[in-house]
Tab-separated table of C-alpha atoms in Angstrom:
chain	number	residue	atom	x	y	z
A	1450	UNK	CA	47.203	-24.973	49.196
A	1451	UNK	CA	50.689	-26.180	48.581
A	1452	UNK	CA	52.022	-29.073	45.856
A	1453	UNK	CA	53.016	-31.926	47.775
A	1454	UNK	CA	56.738	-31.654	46.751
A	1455	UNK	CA	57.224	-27.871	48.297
A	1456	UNK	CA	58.383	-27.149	51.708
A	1457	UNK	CA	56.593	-23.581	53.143
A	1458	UNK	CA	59.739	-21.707	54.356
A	1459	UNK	CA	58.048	-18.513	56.113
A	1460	UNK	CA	54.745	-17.386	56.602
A	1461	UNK	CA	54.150	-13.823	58.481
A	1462	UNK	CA	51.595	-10.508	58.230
A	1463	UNK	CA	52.685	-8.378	55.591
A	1464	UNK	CA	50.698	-5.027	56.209
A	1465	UNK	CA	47.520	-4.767	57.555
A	1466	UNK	CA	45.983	-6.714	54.570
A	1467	UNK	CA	47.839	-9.403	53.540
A	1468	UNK	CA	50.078	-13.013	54.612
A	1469	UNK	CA	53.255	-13.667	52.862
A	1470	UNK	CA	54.394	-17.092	52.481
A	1471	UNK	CA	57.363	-18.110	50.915
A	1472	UNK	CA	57.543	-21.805	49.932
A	1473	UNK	CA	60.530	-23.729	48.122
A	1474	UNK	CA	60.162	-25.773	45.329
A	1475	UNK	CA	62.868	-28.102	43.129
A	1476	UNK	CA	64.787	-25.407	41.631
A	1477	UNK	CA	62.956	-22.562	42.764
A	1478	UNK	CA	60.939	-20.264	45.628
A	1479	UNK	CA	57.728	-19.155	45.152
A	1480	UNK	CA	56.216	-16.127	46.983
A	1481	UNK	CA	52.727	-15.361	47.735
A	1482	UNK	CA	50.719	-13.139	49.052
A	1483	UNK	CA	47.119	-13.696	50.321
A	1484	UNK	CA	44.560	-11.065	51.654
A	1485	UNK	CA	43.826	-11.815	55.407
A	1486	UNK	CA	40.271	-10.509	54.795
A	1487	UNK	CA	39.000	-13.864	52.298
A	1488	UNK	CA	42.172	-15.499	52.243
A	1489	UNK	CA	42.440	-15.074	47.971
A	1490	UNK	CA	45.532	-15.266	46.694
A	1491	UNK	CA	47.148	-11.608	45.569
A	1492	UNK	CA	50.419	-12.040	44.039
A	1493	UNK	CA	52.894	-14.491	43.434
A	1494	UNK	CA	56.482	-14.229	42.105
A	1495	UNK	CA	59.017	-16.797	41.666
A	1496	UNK	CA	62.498	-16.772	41.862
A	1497	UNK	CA	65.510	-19.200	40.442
A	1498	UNK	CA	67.403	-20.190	42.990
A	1499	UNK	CA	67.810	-23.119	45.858
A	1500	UNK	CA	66.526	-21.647	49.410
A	1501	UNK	CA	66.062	-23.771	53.068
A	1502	UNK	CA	65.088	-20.804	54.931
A	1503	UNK	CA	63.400	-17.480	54.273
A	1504	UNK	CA	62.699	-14.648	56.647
A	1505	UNK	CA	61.437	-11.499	56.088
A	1506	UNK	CA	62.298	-7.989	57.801
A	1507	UNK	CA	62.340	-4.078	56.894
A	1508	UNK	CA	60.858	-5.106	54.116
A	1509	UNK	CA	63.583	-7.144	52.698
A	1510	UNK	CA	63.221	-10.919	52.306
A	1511	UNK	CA	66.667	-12.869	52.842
A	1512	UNK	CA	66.257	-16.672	51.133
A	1513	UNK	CA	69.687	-18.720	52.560
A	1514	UNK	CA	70.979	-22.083	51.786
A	1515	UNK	CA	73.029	-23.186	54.411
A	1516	UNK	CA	72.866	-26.909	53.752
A	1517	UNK	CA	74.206	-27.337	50.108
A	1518	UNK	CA	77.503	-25.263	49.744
A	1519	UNK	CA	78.232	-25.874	53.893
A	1520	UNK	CA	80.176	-24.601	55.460
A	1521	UNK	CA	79.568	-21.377	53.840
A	1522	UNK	CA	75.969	-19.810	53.819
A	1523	UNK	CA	74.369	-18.274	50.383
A	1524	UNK	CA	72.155	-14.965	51.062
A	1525	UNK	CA	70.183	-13.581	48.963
A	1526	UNK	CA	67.907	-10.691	49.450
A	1527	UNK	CA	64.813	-8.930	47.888
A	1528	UNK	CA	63.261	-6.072	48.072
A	1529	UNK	CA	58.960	-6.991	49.072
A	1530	UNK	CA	58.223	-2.852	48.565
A	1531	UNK	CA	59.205	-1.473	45.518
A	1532	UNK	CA	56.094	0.542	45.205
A	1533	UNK	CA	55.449	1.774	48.409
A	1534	UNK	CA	52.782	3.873	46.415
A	1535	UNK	CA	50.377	0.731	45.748
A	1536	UNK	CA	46.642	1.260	47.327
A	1537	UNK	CA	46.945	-2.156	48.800
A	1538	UNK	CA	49.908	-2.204	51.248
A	1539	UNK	CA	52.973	-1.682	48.781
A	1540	UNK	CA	52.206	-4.736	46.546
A	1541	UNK	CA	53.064	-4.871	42.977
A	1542	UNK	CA	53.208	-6.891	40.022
A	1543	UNK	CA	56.409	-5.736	39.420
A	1544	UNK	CA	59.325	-8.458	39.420
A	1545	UNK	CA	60.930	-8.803	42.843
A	1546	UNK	CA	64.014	-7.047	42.627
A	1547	UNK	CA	67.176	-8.442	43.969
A	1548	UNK	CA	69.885	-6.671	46.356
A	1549	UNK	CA	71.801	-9.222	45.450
A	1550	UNK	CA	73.510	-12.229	47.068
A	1551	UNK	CA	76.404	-12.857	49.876
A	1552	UNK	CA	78.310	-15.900	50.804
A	1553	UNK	CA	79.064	-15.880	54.311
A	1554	UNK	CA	81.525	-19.149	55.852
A	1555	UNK	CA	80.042	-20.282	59.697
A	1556	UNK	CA	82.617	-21.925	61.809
A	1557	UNK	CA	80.842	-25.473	62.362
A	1558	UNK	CA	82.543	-28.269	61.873
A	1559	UNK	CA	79.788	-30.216	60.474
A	1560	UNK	CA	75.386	-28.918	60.430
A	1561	UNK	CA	73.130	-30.053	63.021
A	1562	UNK	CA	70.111	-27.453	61.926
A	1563	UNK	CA	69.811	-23.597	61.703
A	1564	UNK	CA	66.926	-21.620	63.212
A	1565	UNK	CA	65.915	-18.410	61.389
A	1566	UNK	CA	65.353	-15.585	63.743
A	1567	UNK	CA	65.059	-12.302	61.972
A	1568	UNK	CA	67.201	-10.824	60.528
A	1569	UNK	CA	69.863	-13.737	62.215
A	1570	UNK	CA	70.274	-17.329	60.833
A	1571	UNK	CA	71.680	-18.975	63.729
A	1572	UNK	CA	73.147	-22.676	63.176
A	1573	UNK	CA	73.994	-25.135	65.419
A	1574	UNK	CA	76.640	-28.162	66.021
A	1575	UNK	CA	77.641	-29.675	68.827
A	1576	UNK	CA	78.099	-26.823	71.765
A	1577	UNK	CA	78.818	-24.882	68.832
A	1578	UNK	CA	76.746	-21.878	67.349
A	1579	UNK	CA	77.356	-19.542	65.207
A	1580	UNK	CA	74.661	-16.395	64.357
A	1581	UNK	CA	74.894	-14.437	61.347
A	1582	UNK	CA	73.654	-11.115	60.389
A	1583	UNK	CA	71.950	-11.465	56.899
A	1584	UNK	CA	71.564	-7.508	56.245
A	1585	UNK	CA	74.938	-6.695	56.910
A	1586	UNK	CA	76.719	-10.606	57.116
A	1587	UNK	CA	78.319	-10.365	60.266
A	1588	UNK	CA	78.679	-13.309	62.368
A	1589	UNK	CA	79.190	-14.169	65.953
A	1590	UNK	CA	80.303	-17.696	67.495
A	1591	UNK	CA	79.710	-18.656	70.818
A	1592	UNK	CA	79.980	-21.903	73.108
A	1593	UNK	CA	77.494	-23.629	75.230
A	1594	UNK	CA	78.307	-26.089	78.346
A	1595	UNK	CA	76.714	-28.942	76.160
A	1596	UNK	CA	75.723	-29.599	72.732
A	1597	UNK	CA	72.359	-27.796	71.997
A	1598	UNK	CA	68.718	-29.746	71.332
A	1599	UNK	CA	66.532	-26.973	70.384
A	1600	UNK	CA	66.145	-23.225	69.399
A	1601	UNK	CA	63.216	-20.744	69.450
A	1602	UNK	CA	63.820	-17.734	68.621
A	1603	UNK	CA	60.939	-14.465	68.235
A	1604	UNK	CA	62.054	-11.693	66.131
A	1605	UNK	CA	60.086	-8.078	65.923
A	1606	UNK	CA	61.254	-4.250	64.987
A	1607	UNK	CA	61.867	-4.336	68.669
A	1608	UNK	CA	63.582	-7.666	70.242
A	1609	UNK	CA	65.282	-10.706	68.596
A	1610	UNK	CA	65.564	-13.083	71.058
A	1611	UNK	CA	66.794	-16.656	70.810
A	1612	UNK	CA	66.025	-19.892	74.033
A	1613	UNK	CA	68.570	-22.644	73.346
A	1614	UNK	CA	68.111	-25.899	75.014
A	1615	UNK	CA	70.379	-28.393	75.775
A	1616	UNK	CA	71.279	-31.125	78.075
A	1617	UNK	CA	70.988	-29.540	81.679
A	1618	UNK	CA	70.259	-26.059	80.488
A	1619	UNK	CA	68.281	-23.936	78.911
A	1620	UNK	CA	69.563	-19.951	78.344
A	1621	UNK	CA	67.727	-16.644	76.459
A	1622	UNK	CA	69.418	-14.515	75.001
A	1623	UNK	CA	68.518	-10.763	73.285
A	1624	UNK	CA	70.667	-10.606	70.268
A	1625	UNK	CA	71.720	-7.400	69.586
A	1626	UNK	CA	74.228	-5.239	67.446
A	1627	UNK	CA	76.797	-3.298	69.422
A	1628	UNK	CA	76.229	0.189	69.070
A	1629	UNK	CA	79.600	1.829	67.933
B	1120	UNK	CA	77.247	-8.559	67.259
B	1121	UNK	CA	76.557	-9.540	71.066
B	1122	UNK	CA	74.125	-11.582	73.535
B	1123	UNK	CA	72.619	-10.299	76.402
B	1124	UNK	CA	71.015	-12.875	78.498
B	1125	UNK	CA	67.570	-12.709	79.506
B	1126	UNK	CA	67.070	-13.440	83.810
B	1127	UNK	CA	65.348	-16.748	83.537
B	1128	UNK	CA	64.598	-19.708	86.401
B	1129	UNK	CA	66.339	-23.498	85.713
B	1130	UNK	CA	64.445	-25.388	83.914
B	1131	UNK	CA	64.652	-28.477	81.960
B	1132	UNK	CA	61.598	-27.933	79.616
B	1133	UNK	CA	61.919	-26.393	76.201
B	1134	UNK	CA	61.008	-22.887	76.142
B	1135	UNK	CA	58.951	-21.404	73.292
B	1136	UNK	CA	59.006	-17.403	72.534
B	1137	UNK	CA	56.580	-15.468	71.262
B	1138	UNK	CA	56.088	-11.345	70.968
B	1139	UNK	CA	53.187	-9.868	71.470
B	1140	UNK	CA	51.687	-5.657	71.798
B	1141	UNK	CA	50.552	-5.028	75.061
B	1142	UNK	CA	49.497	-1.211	75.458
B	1143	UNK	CA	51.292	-0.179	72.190
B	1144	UNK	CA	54.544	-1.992	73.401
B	1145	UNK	CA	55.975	-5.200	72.504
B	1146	UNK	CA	56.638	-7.409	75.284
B	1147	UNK	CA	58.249	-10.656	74.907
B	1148	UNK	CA	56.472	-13.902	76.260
B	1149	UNK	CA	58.500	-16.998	76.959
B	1150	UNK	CA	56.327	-20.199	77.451
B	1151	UNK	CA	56.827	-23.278	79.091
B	1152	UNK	CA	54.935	-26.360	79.902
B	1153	UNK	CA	54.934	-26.760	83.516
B	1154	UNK	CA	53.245	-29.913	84.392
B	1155	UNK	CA	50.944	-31.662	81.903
B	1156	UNK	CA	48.171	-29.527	83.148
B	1157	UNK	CA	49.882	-26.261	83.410
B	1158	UNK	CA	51.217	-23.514	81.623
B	1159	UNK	CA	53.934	-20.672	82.616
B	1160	UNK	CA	53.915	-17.711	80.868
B	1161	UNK	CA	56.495	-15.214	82.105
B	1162	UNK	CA	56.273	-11.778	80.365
B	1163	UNK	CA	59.222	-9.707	80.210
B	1164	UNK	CA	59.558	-6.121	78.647
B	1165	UNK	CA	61.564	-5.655	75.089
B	1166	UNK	CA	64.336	-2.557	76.111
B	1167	UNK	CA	65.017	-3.588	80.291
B	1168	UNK	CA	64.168	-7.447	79.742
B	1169	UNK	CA	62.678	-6.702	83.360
B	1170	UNK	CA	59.869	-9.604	84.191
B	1171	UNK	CA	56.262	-8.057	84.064
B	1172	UNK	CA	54.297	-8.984	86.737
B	1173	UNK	CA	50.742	-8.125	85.843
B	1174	UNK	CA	51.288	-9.572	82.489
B	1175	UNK	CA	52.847	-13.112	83.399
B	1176	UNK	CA	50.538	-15.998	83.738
B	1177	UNK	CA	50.389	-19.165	85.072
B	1178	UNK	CA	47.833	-21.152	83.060
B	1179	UNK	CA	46.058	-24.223	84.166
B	1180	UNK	CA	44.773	-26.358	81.184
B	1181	UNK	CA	41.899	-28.863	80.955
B	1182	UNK	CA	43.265	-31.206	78.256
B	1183	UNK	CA	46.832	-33.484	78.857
B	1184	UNK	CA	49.726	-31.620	76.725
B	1185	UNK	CA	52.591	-33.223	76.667
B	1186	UNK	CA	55.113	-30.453	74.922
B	1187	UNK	CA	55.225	-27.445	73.777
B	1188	UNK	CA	57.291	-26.880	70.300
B	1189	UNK	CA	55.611	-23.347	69.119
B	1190	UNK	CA	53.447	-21.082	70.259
B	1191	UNK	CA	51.919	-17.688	69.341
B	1192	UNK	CA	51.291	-15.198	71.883
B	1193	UNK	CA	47.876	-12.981	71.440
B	1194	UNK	CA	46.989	-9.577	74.129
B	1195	UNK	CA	43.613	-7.890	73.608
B	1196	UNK	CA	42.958	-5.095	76.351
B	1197	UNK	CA	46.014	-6.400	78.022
B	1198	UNK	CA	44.554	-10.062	78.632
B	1199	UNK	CA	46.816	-11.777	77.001
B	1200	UNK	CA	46.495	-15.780	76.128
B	1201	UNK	CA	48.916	-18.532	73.881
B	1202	UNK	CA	48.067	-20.560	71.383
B	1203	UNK	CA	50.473	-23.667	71.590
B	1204	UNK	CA	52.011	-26.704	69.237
B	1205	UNK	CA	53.420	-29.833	70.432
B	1206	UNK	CA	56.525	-31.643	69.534
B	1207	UNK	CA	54.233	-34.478	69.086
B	1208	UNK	CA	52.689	-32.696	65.962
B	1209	UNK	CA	49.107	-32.412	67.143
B	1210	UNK	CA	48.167	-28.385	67.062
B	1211	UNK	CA	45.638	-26.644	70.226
B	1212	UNK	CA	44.017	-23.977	69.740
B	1213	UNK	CA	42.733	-21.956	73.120
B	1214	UNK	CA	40.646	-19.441	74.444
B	1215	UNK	CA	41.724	-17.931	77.221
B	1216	UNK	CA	39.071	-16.850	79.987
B	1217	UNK	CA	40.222	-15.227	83.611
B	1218	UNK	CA	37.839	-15.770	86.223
B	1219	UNK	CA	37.127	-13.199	88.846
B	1220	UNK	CA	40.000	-13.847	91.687
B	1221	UNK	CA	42.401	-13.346	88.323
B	1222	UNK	CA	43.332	-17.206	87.666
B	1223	UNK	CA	43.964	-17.859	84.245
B	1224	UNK	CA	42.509	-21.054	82.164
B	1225	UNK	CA	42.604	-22.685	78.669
B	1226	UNK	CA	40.433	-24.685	77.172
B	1227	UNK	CA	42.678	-26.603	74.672
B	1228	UNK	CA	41.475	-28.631	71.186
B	1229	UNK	CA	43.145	-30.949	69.244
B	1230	UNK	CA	42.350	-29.607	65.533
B	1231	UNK	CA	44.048	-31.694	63.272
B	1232	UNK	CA	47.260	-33.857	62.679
B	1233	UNK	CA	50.142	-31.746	61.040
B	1234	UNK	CA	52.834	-33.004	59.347
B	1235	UNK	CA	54.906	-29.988	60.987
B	1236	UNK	CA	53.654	-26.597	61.843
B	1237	UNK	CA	55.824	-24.265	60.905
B	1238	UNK	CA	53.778	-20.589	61.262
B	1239	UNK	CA	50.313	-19.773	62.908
B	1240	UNK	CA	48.507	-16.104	62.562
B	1241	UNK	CA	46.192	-14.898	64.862
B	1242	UNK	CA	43.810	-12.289	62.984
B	1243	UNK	CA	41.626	-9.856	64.980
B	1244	UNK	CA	41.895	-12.320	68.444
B	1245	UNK	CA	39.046	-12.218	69.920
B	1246	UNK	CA	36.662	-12.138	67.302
B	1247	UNK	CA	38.716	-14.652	65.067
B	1248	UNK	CA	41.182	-16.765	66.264
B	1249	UNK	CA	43.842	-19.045	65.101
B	1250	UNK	CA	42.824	-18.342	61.108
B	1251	UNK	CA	46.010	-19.203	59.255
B	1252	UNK	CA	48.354	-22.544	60.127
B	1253	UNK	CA	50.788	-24.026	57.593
B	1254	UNK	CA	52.536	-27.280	57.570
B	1255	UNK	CA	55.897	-29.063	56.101
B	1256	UNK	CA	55.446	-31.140	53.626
């Protein structure tokens, strides 16, 4: 169960035996894990630092702030398996251990919202949307006919793949990384 | 960094997307309310983003739904169902059952008011369904 003043920022398998949720609280993020099996809690860490959106992928989790120090976004990134070793899925007690953090600046004039779609953070304003890379913090800009409503993006070791709705269309895309 | 886009009819409804494994391959579902009684699910493979046929649905539903805002896709023996959240906050959970001629239905519940649903797991569908759902507070 969460405090009343946190905001859950990702929840997703981790393994075959456990959930991850990552959840923000005033001046920090918590992260849990919880076995699927009973639904006890497993592990928790906590981390300093101000986060609006989390995702997880490879194994890394990227916290970003994209709203506080606009228009440039903070990533930071953590390493979930640091013993791949452990009996139950790579947990540990150990401390999560940072890869450090990047500060990346998005071409938006102002914020509208940002849609996590691992391992992108893609923000939106007006017609304008720009789609960053947290593992390797390259971003992309593009233009749409009209200003966009809505994002839903699915992300998997396969496809990330982003619908964007606005007035009089709606358009999917595959994001990908150019090969070369 | 690029986009490829993904063949897909006009529409003026939202479109939610979900991944799900369908004979040890992901394929990637993207939902979309249809009518208040219906359901499209169009299923599209991962590396050709062809449109899959056998695997694309067209759902009728028993209960009025008004929007869809998330939704989590769920195969077992390549039957393959959604479980859906509306912009209006209220959270369904379904079953899906396919008669014998091959037509598709869902029998959708409200559950419970959410303040905004931000994540659903579905753990060992179709033994246990629709086990984990977190809100913003």
């Amino acid at each position: 169960m969460l405090e009343s003043n946190t905001k859950l920022l990702h929840l997703g398998n981790f393994g075959d035996k456990h959930v991850l949720s990552v959840s923000s609280h005033q001046d920090h993020v918590k992260v849990r894990t919880y076995l699927t099996s009973n639904g006890i809690q497993s592990n928790e860490w906590s981390v300093k630092l101000k986060a609006e959106y989390a995702t997880v992928f490879d194994g890394i989790l990227y916290l970003t702030d994209p709203v506080s120090i606009f228009p440039t976004v903070s990533i930071s990134s953590y390493d979930l398996n640091p013993n791949k070793n452990d009996e139950e899925d790579g947990l540990s007690n150990e401390v999560l251990q940072s890869l450090g953090t990047k500060q990346i600046k998005i071409a938006l004039d102002k914020l509208k919202f940002c849609e996590a779609v691992a391992p992108y953070l893609i923000c939106t304003y007006g017609k304008k949307v720009s789609i960053v890379h947290l593992g390797n913090a390259n971003v992309m800009e593009t233009n749409f006919e009209n200003e966009v409503d809505e994002i839903s993006g699915t992300s998997s070791h396969n496809l990330s793949a982003a619908a964007f709705k606005g007035s009089g269309f709606v358009k999917i895309y595959k994001i990908s990384q150019k090969q070369g | 960094m690029e986009l490829i886009p993904i063949p897909y009819p006009a529409t003026s409804y939202f479109v939610t997307l979900s991944q799900a494994i369908v004979d040890e391959n992901f394929v990637l579902f993207v939902t979309r309310l249809e009518t208040a009684h219906s359901i499209q699910m169009d299923a599209f493979s991962t590396d050709k983003l062809e449109k899959i046929e056998r695997l694309s649905l067209h759902v009728t539903a028993k209960m009025l739904i008004s929007s869809l805002a998330l939704t989590k896709t769920f195969c077992h023996a390549a039957q393959c169902g959604v479980i859906g959240f509306t912009k209006d906050e209220l959270f369904f959970g379904s079953k899906l059952d396919i008669d014998s001629q091959g037509n598709a239905q869902i029998t959708w519940t409200r559950q419970e008011s959410l303040a905004s649903t931000l994540a659903v797991e579905t753990v060992d569908y179709p033994r246990l369904a629709l086990v984990l759902f977190y809100s913003v507070h």
